Amino acid sequence: MKSVRRAYASSLNGTWPASKAKYVPTSGTYPKGYTAAGVFVGIKHGNTDKLDLALLSSDRPAAAAAVFTKNKFQAAPVTFSRRLLDARANTGLRSVIVNSGCANAVTGTGGLEDAAAMASTTDRHVGAPDSTIVMSTGVIGQRLPIAKIVDHIPVAYLKAGDSHQHWLDCATAICTTDTFPKLMSRSFKLPSSPGVEYRIAGMTKGAGMLAPNMATLLTILATDAPIAPGIMRSVLQQAVDCSFNSITIDGDTSTNDTVALLANGAAGGTEVTSEQSEDGRAFSGMLTDFAADLAKYIVRDGEGATKFVTIRVVDCASLDSARTIARSIARSPLVKTALYGNDANWGRILCAAGYALISPPGHLVNDVPEIVPERTSVSFIPTDGSQELKLLVNGEPEEVNEARAGQIVQATDLEILVKLGTGDKSAVHWTCDISHDYVTINGDYRT
């Protein structure tokens, strides 16, 4: 039987699929005090030209924090970076070094030594010991070609710069099965320093093995705002909960997931020391919105995906249950395959909602069940601004115009609205369909 090899899809020749090219920025507003680079090493067998080693570095010590995967088999760079942040109390970080093509996961003590070697080599060139976070992504269970990587870190350091192309190369180098680099930047203000323009930039990768907590993703967020180390972890966790923990491709949770935030204060202004201050609330809200927009790029690039689907669960008795139900619908293979087939099979949506909360103790809030069939409604919300298509209203099926339903689900973007009628809490989850290509891509991933 002839095997089919799926080569790296991202930026082989600086081009991307026509449907995805619109998401790749042609310019950016990047934070002060950072340089970025992406270089070619050839880490994964068969990769002959894709950038696969990324470096982002601050010209001064930065406050930093990270949120990591909850998978029990945590990769060596996850373990190394968590220990480093704990030891440094989220202060004095300078760089993030990332390789793609090999996850350095389930690699024992040798894997930890390799992660440390990546960090220490970067530290020497930056001139700051114990200041580098390490990330890796790719195949699990294989050792890194560490000598090749260490030899190319000086190349990345010398090549680093602050132009849009430098940032884009960096974002490209962290990709694996992604079909386009995911890079975003914007400026913002803080109330206490109205005359200062702050900037934030972020890059992420991920296209499969995506589910909370978190997805199979690596994300680097960098800002020139002065954020105190003591609040970095909390504001980042809040942002992740409403973004990278609210996306699903296939229900798998990776060994390497990491979202890191650096804040070097290079733009000046008053340091943000409290989440409850006006500045703290403004920064937290901005970061959450920014992370959500970046996370949506991952869903749009789901392996083999043809649709971007918003699952919105409203009028729920509790926030946790709203999130659980939204996630259950987003992860359902039957829902996702129906969407791929342009089949408006809303019964699958209802089924996925119905089994989301079947574990004890029965999910009662104020003596009211969180799902009451007679109060539940389901609708499709078209993205063209036309009227919602009601499928189920208070437990009673509607007379559905199948032709219109079919038109709605054929669109690239679709929203599914579930109203539970048991409270006032709501949650949003973003997902995609599952296609034949998903099986092909993942059947061939390692071989």
mmCIF file of N, CA, C and O in Angstrom, residues 67-136:
data_model
loop_
_atom_site.group_PDB
_atom_site.id
_atom_site.type_symbol
_atom_site.label_atom_id
_atom_site.label_comp_id
_atom_site.label_asym_id
_atom_site.label_seq_id
_atom_site.Cartn_x
_atom_site.Cartn_y
_atom_site.Cartn_z
ATOM 1 N N VAL A 67 0.937 29.293 31.784
ATOM 2 C CA VAL A 67 -0.069 28.287 32.111
ATOM 3 C C VAL A 67 0.280 27.048 31.306
ATOM 4 O O VAL A 67 0.536 27.141 30.100
ATOM 5 N N PHE A 68 0.287 25.893 31.972
ATOM 6 C CA PHE A 68 0.758 24.668 31.335
ATOM 7 C C PHE A 68 -0.337 23.616 31.235
ATOM 8 O O PHE A 68 -1.349 23.675 31.929
ATOM 9 N N THR A 69 -0.082 22.626 30.374
ATOM 10 C CA THR A 69 -0.979 21.493 30.210
ATOM 11 C C THR A 69 -1.231 20.781 31.530
ATOM 12 O O THR A 69 -0.384 20.779 32.426
ATOM 13 N N LYS A 70 -2.410 20.152 31.639
ATOM 14 C CA LYS A 70 -2.722 19.322 32.796
ATOM 15 C C LYS A 70 -2.544 17.839 32.501
ATOM 16 O O LYS A 70 -2.850 16.988 33.337
ATOM 17 N N ASN A 71 -2.075 17.506 31.319
ATOM 18 C CA ASN A 71 -1.761 16.118 30.986
ATOM 19 C C ASN A 71 -0.737 15.581 31.979
ATOM 20 O O ASN A 71 0.227 16.266 32.329
ATOM 21 N N LYS A 72 -0.942 14.351 32.460
ATOM 22 C CA LYS A 72 -0.032 13.781 33.463
ATOM 23 C C LYS A 72 1.348 13.494 32.890
ATOM 24 O O LYS A 72 2.334 13.471 33.619
ATOM 25 N N PHE A 73 1.431 13.242 31.579
ATOM 26 C CA PHE A 73 2.727 13.022 30.947
ATOM 27 C C PHE A 73 3.208 14.352 30.375
ATOM 28 O O PHE A 73 3.053 14.638 29.194
ATOM 29 N N GLN A 74 3.777 15.155 31.247
ATOM 30 C CA GLN A 74 4.170 16.491 30.840
ATOM 31 C C GLN A 74 5.579 16.473 30.257
ATOM 32 O O GLN A 74 6.496 15.872 30.811
ATOM 33 N N ALA A 75 5.719 17.170 29.130
ATOM 34 C CA ALA A 75 6.978 17.167 28.402
ATOM 35 C C ALA A 75 8.082 17.845 29.200
ATOM 36 O O ALA A 75 7.836 18.670 30.080
ATOM 37 N N ALA A 76 9.313 17.508 28.847
ATOM 38 C CA ALA A 76 10.476 18.054 29.553
ATOM 39 C C ALA A 76 10.494 19.587 29.561
ATOM 40 O O ALA A 76 10.777 20.192 30.603
ATOM 41 N N PRO A 77 10.210 20.270 28.439
ATOM 42 C CA PRO A 77 10.223 21.734 28.497
ATOM 43 C C PRO A 77 9.157 22.314 29.419
ATOM 44 O O PRO A 77 9.363 23.391 29.992
ATOM 45 N N VAL A 78 8.042 21.621 29.585
ATOM 46 C CA VAL A 78 7.013 22.074 30.520
ATOM 47 C C VAL A 78 7.544 22.007 31.943
ATOM 48 O O VAL A 78 7.443 22.970 32.718
ATOM 49 N N THR A 79 8.126 20.880 32.288
ATOM 50 C CA THR A 79 8.690 20.701 33.626
ATOM 51 C C THR A 79 9.804 21.714 33.888
ATOM 52 O O THR A 79 9.861 22.354 34.944
ATOM 53 N N PHE A 80 10.689 21.878 32.909
ATOM 54 C CA PHE A 80 11.805 22.809 33.073
ATOM 55 C C PHE A 80 11.303 24.240 33.267
ATOM 56 O O PHE A 80 11.749 24.954 34.178
ATOM 57 N N SER A 81 10.381 24.664 32.419
ATOM 58 C CA SER A 81 9.914 26.054 32.464
ATOM 59 C C SER A 81 9.119 26.349 33.725
ATOM 60 O O SER A 81 9.227 27.438 34.305
ATOM 61 N N ARG A 82 8.310 25.401 34.192
ATOM 62 C CA ARG A 82 7.565 25.595 35.429
ATOM 63 C C ARG A 82 8.533 25.780 36.602
ATOM 64 O O ARG A 82 8.349 26.678 37.438
ATOM 65 N N ARG A 83 9.544 24.936 36.663
ATOM 66 C CA ARG A 83 10.522 25.042 37.747
ATOM 67 C C ARG A 83 11.253 26.376 37.691
ATOM 68 O O ARG A 83 11.516 27.009 38.724
ATOM 69 N N LEU A 84 11.587 26.824 36.496
ATOM 70 C CA LEU A 84 12.301 28.086 36.348
ATOM 71 C C LEU A 84 11.450 29.257 36.838
ATOM 72 O O LEU A 84 11.929 30.116 37.593
ATOM 73 N N LEU A 85 10.184 29.303 36.421
ATOM 74 C CA LEU A 85 9.312 30.396 36.838
ATOM 75 C C LEU A 85 9.093 30.393 38.347
ATOM 76 O O LEU A 85 9.058 31.453 38.981
ATOM 77 N N ASP A 86 8.967 29.205 38.917
ATOM 78 C CA ASP A 86 8.813 29.116 40.373
ATOM 79 C C ASP A 86 10.067 29.626 41.079
ATOM 80 O O ASP A 86 9.981 30.379 42.067
ATOM 81 N N ALA A 87 11.223 29.220 40.580
ATOM 82 C CA ALA A 87 12.481 29.618 41.212
ATOM 83 C C ALA A 87 12.720 31.123 41.091
ATOM 84 O O ALA A 87 13.265 31.755 42.003
ATOM 85 N N ARG A 88 12.290 31.709 39.978
ATOM 86 C CA ARG A 88 12.504 33.135 39.750
ATOM 87 C C ARG A 88 11.354 33.989 40.268
ATOM 88 O O ARG A 88 11.410 35.224 40.184
ATOM 89 N N ALA A 89 10.304 33.354 40.791
ATOM 90 C CA ALA A 89 9.132 34.086 41.280
ATOM 91 C C ALA A 89 8.586 35.033 40.210
ATOM 92 O O ALA A 89 8.196 36.170 40.484
ATOM 93 N N ASN A 90 8.608 34.543 38.965
ATOM 94 C CA ASN A 90 8.054 35.271 37.817
ATOM 95 C C ASN A 90 8.786 36.580 37.505
ATOM 96 O O ASN A 90 8.220 37.474 36.877
ATOM 97 N N THR A 91 10.036 36.679 37.910
ATOM 98 C CA THR A 91 10.801 37.907 37.641
ATOM 99 C C THR A 91 12.070 37.589 36.854
ATOM 100 O O THR A 91 12.580 36.464 36.894
ATOM 101 N N GLY A 92 12.593 38.603 36.177
ATOM 102 C CA GLY A 92 13.911 38.495 35.560
ATOM 103 C C GLY A 92 14.014 37.593 34.358
ATOM 104 O O GLY A 92 15.117 37.155 33.997
ATOM 105 N N LEU A 93 12.900 37.325 33.666
ATOM 106 C CA LEU A 93 12.955 36.476 32.474
ATOM 107 C C LEU A 93 13.334 37.331 31.265
ATOM 108 O O LEU A 93 12.989 38.516 31.177
ATOM 109 N N ARG A 94 14.032 36.717 30.314
ATOM 110 C CA ARG A 94 14.480 37.462 29.136
ATOM 111 C C ARG A 94 14.026 36.829 27.819
ATOM 112 O O ARG A 94 13.772 37.573 26.858
ATOM 113 N N SER A 95 13.955 35.517 27.747
ATOM 114 C CA SER A 95 13.787 34.888 26.436
ATOM 115 C C SER A 95 12.854 33.685 26.477
ATOM 116 O O SER A 95 12.630 33.078 27.531
ATOM 117 N N VAL A 96 12.360 33.352 25.272
ATOM 118 C CA VAL A 96 11.641 32.103 25.038
ATOM 119 C C VAL A 96 12.279 31.450 23.819
ATOM 120 O O VAL A 96 12.377 32.072 22.753
ATOM 121 N N ILE A 97 12.721 30.213 23.962
ATOM 122 C CA ILE A 97 13.301 29.454 22.854
ATOM 123 C C ILE A 97 12.366 28.285 22.551
ATOM 124 O O ILE A 97 11.928 27.587 23.464
ATOM 125 N N VAL A 98 12.045 28.101 21.283
ATOM 126 C CA VAL A 98 11.040 27.109 20.886
ATOM 127 C C VAL A 98 11.538 26.302 19.696
ATOM 128 O O VAL A 98 12.056 26.873 18.728
ATOM 129 N N ASN A 99 11.372 24.982 19.770
ATOM 130 C CA ASN A 99 11.612 24.160 18.581
ATOM 131 C C ASN A 99 10.325 23.470 18.165
ATOM 132 O O ASN A 99 9.485 23.135 19.002
ATOM 133 N N SER A 100 10.146 23.290 16.879
ATOM 134 C CA SER A 100 9.051 22.465 16.371
ATOM 135 C C SER A 100 9.640 21.218 15.722
ATOM 136 O O SER A 100 10.841 21.148 15.464
ATOM 137 N N GLY A 101 8.787 20.215 15.501
ATOM 138 C CA GLY A 101 9.248 18.985 14.870
ATOM 139 C C GLY A 101 9.509 17.850 15.826
ATOM 140 O O GLY A 101 9.557 16.686 15.427
ATOM 141 N N CYS A 102 9.687 18.148 17.116
ATOM 142 C CA CYS A 102 9.908 17.120 18.134
ATOM 143 C C CYS A 102 9.452 17.679 19.471
ATOM 144 O O CYS A 102 9.882 18.764 19.876
ATOM 145 N N ALA A 103 8.564 16.945 20.155
ATOM 146 C CA ALA A 103 7.950 17.454 21.383
ATOM 147 C C ALA A 103 8.853 17.348 22.603
ATOM 148 O O ALA A 103 8.571 17.978 23.620
ATOM 149 N N ASN A 104 9.912 16.551 22.538
ATOM 150 C CA ASN A 104 10.736 16.294 23.722
ATOM 151 C C ASN A 104 9.843 15.909 24.900
ATOM 152 O O ASN A 104 9.979 16.426 26.004
ATOM 153 N N ALA A 105 8.920 15.002 24.639
ATOM 154 C CA ALA A 105 7.970 14.527 25.653
ATOM 155 C C ALA A 105 8.148 13.031 25.847
ATOM 156 O O ALA A 105 8.379 12.292 24.886
ATOM 157 N N VAL A 106 8.029 12.596 27.108
ATOM 158 C CA VAL A 106 8.247 11.195 27.493
ATOM 159 C C VAL A 106 9.657 10.778 27.049
ATOM 160 O O VAL A 106 9.846 9.760 26.384
ATOM 161 N N THR A 107 10.627 11.592 27.432
ATOM 162 C CA THR A 107 12.016 11.367 27.046
ATOM 163 C C THR A 107 12.949 11.242 28.252
ATOM 164 O O THR A 107 14.177 11.304 28.106
ATOM 165 N N GLY A 108 12.367 11.107 29.457
ATOM 166 C CA GLY A 108 13.162 10.833 30.642
ATOM 167 C C GLY A 108 14.101 11.954 31.040
ATOM 168 O O GLY A 108 13.917 13.112 30.673
ATOM 169 N N THR A 109 15.140 11.578 31.801
ATOM 170 C CA THR A 109 16.089 12.578 32.292
ATOM 171 C C THR A 109 16.866 13.219 31.152
ATOM 172 O O THR A 109 17.248 14.389 31.233
ATOM 173 N N GLY A 110 17.062 12.458 30.075
ATOM 174 C CA GLY A 110 17.765 13.017 28.926
ATOM 175 C C GLY A 110 17.002 14.173 28.308
ATOM 176 O O GLY A 110 17.593 15.159 27.854
ATOM 177 N N GLY A 111 15.687 14.062 28.298
ATOM 178 C CA GLY A 111 14.863 15.140 27.762
ATOM 179 C C GLY A 111 14.979 16.400 28.589
ATOM 180 O O GLY A 111 15.028 17.521 28.046
ATOM 181 N N LEU A 112 15.027 16.259 29.915
ATOM 182 C CA LEU A 112 15.212 17.413 30.789
ATOM 183 C C LEU A 112 16.581 18.053 30.561
ATOM 184 O O LEU A 112 16.719 19.280 30.568
ATOM 185 N N GLU A 113 17.583 17.235 30.346
ATOM 186 C CA GLU A 113 18.916 17.764 30.068
ATOM 187 C C GLU A 113 18.923 18.545 28.751
ATOM 188 O O GLU A 113 19.574 19.587 28.632
ATOM 189 N N ASP A 114 18.176 18.047 27.760
ATOM 190 C CA ASP A 114 18.111 18.743 26.478
ATOM 191 C C ASP A 114 17.407 20.090 26.621
ATOM 192 O O ASP A 114 17.841 21.094 26.042
ATOM 193 N N ALA A 115 16.321 20.122 27.382
ATOM 194 C CA ALA A 115 15.617 21.386 27.604
ATOM 195 C C ALA A 115 16.534 22.386 28.309
ATOM 196 O O ALA A 115 16.581 23.576 27.956
ATOM 197 N N ALA A 116 17.270 21.899 29.296
ATOM 198 C CA ALA A 116 18.199 22.770 30.025
ATOM 199 C C ALA A 116 19.306 23.282 29.108
ATOM 200 O O ALA A 116 19.744 24.435 29.224
ATOM 201 N N ALA A 117 19.749 22.434 28.174
ATOM 202 C CA ALA A 117 20.801 22.845 27.243
ATOM 203 C C ALA A 117 20.307 23.944 26.309
ATOM 204 O O ALA A 117 21.036 24.898 25.996
ATOM 205 N N MET A 118 19.057 23.832 25.862
ATOM 206 C CA MET A 118 18.477 24.887 25.019
ATOM 207 C C MET A 118 18.432 26.206 25.783
ATOM 208 O O MET A 118 18.762 27.270 25.242
ATOM 209 N N ALA A 119 18.016 26.121 27.045
ATOM 210 C CA ALA A 119 17.897 27.333 27.851
ATOM 211 C C ALA A 119 19.258 27.947 28.155
ATOM 212 O O ALA A 119 19.457 29.163 28.003
ATOM 213 N N SER A 120 20.200 27.140 28.580
ATOM 214 C CA SER A 120 21.499 27.681 28.979
ATOM 215 C C SER A 120 22.256 28.269 27.798
ATOM 216 O O SER A 120 22.963 29.283 27.944
ATOM 217 N N THR A 121 22.102 27.653 26.624
ATOM 218 C CA THR A 121 22.755 28.199 25.429
ATOM 219 C C THR A 121 22.166 29.574 25.085
ATOM 220 O O THR A 121 22.893 30.518 24.755
ATOM 221 N N THR A 122 20.853 29.679 25.187
ATOM 222 C CA THR A 122 20.203 30.967 24.946
ATOM 223 C C THR A 122 20.641 31.986 25.988
ATOM 224 O O THR A 122 20.942 33.142 25.664
ATOM 225 N N ASP A 123 20.677 31.574 27.247
ATOM 226 C CA ASP A 123 21.100 32.464 28.331
ATOM 227 C C ASP A 123 22.479 33.071 28.060
ATOM 228 O O ASP A 123 22.704 34.263 28.291
ATOM 229 N N ARG A 124 23.404 32.237 27.583
ATOM 230 C CA ARG A 124 24.774 32.717 27.361
ATOM 231 C C ARG A 124 24.812 33.833 26.321
ATOM 232 O O ARG A 124 25.550 34.809 26.469
ATOM 233 N N HIS A 125 24.012 33.694 25.280
ATOM 234 C CA HIS A 125 24.031 34.701 24.224
ATOM 235 C C HIS A 125 23.281 35.961 24.630
ATOM 236 O O HIS A 125 23.676 37.079 24.259
ATOM 237 N N VAL A 126 22.247 35.800 25.412
ATOM 238 C CA VAL A 126 21.501 36.959 25.893
ATOM 239 C C VAL A 126 22.269 37.657 27.001
ATOM 240 O O VAL A 126 22.120 38.870 27.218
ATOM 241 N N GLY A 127 23.094 36.902 27.711
ATOM 242 C CA GLY A 127 23.882 37.472 28.792
ATOM 243 C C GLY A 127 23.154 37.532 30.107
ATOM 244 O O GLY A 127 23.430 38.412 30.933
ATOM 245 N N ALA A 128 22.211 36.597 30.305
ATOM 246 C CA ALA A 128 21.436 36.580 31.550
ATOM 247 C C ALA A 128 21.169 35.131 31.945
ATOM 248 O O ALA A 128 20.398 34.439 31.281
ATOM 249 N N PRO A 129 21.804 34.646 33.003
ATOM 250 C CA PRO A 129 21.611 33.246 33.408
ATOM 251 C C PRO A 129 20.200 32.994 33.937
ATOM 252 O O PRO A 129 19.555 33.889 34.496
ATOM 253 N N ASP A 130 19.733 31.783 33.735
ATOM 254 C CA ASP A 130 18.433 31.333 34.253
ATOM 255 C C ASP A 130 17.309 32.294 33.865
ATOM 256 O O ASP A 130 16.519 32.739 34.701
ATOM 257 N N SER A 131 17.229 32.609 32.577
ATOM 258 C CA SER A 131 16.245 33.604 32.142
ATOM 259 C C SER A 131 15.459 33.168 30.901
ATOM 260 O O SER A 131 14.776 33.989 30.301
ATOM 261 N N THR A 132 15.527 31.883 30.538
ATOM 262 C CA THR A 132 14.914 31.436 29.283
ATOM 263 C C THR A 132 13.877 30.346 29.510
ATOM 264 O O THR A 132 14.173 29.300 30.104
ATOM 265 N N ILE A 133 12.668 30.606 29.036
ATOM 266 C CA ILE A 133 11.602 29.607 29.003
ATOM 267 C C ILE A 133 11.782 28.760 27.751
ATOM 268 O O ILE A 133 12.126 29.270 26.683
ATOM 269 N N VAL A 134 11.526 27.459 27.878
ATOM 270 C CA VAL A 134 11.700 26.528 26.754
ATOM 271 C C VAL A 134 10.355 25.932 26.362
ATOM 272 O O VAL A 134 9.536 25.578 27.224
ATOM 273 N N MET A 135 10.111 25.826 25.058
ATOM 274 C CA MET A 135 8.926 25.150 24.539
ATOM 275 C C MET A 135 9.343 24.233 23.398
ATOM 276 O O MET A 135 10.284 24.531 22.662
ATOM 277 N N SER A 136 8.617 23.133 23.244
ATOM 278 C CA SER A 136 8.841 22.204 22.135
ATOM 279 C C SER A 136 7.498 21.687 21.650
ATOM 280 O O SER A 136 6.550 21.588 22.435
#
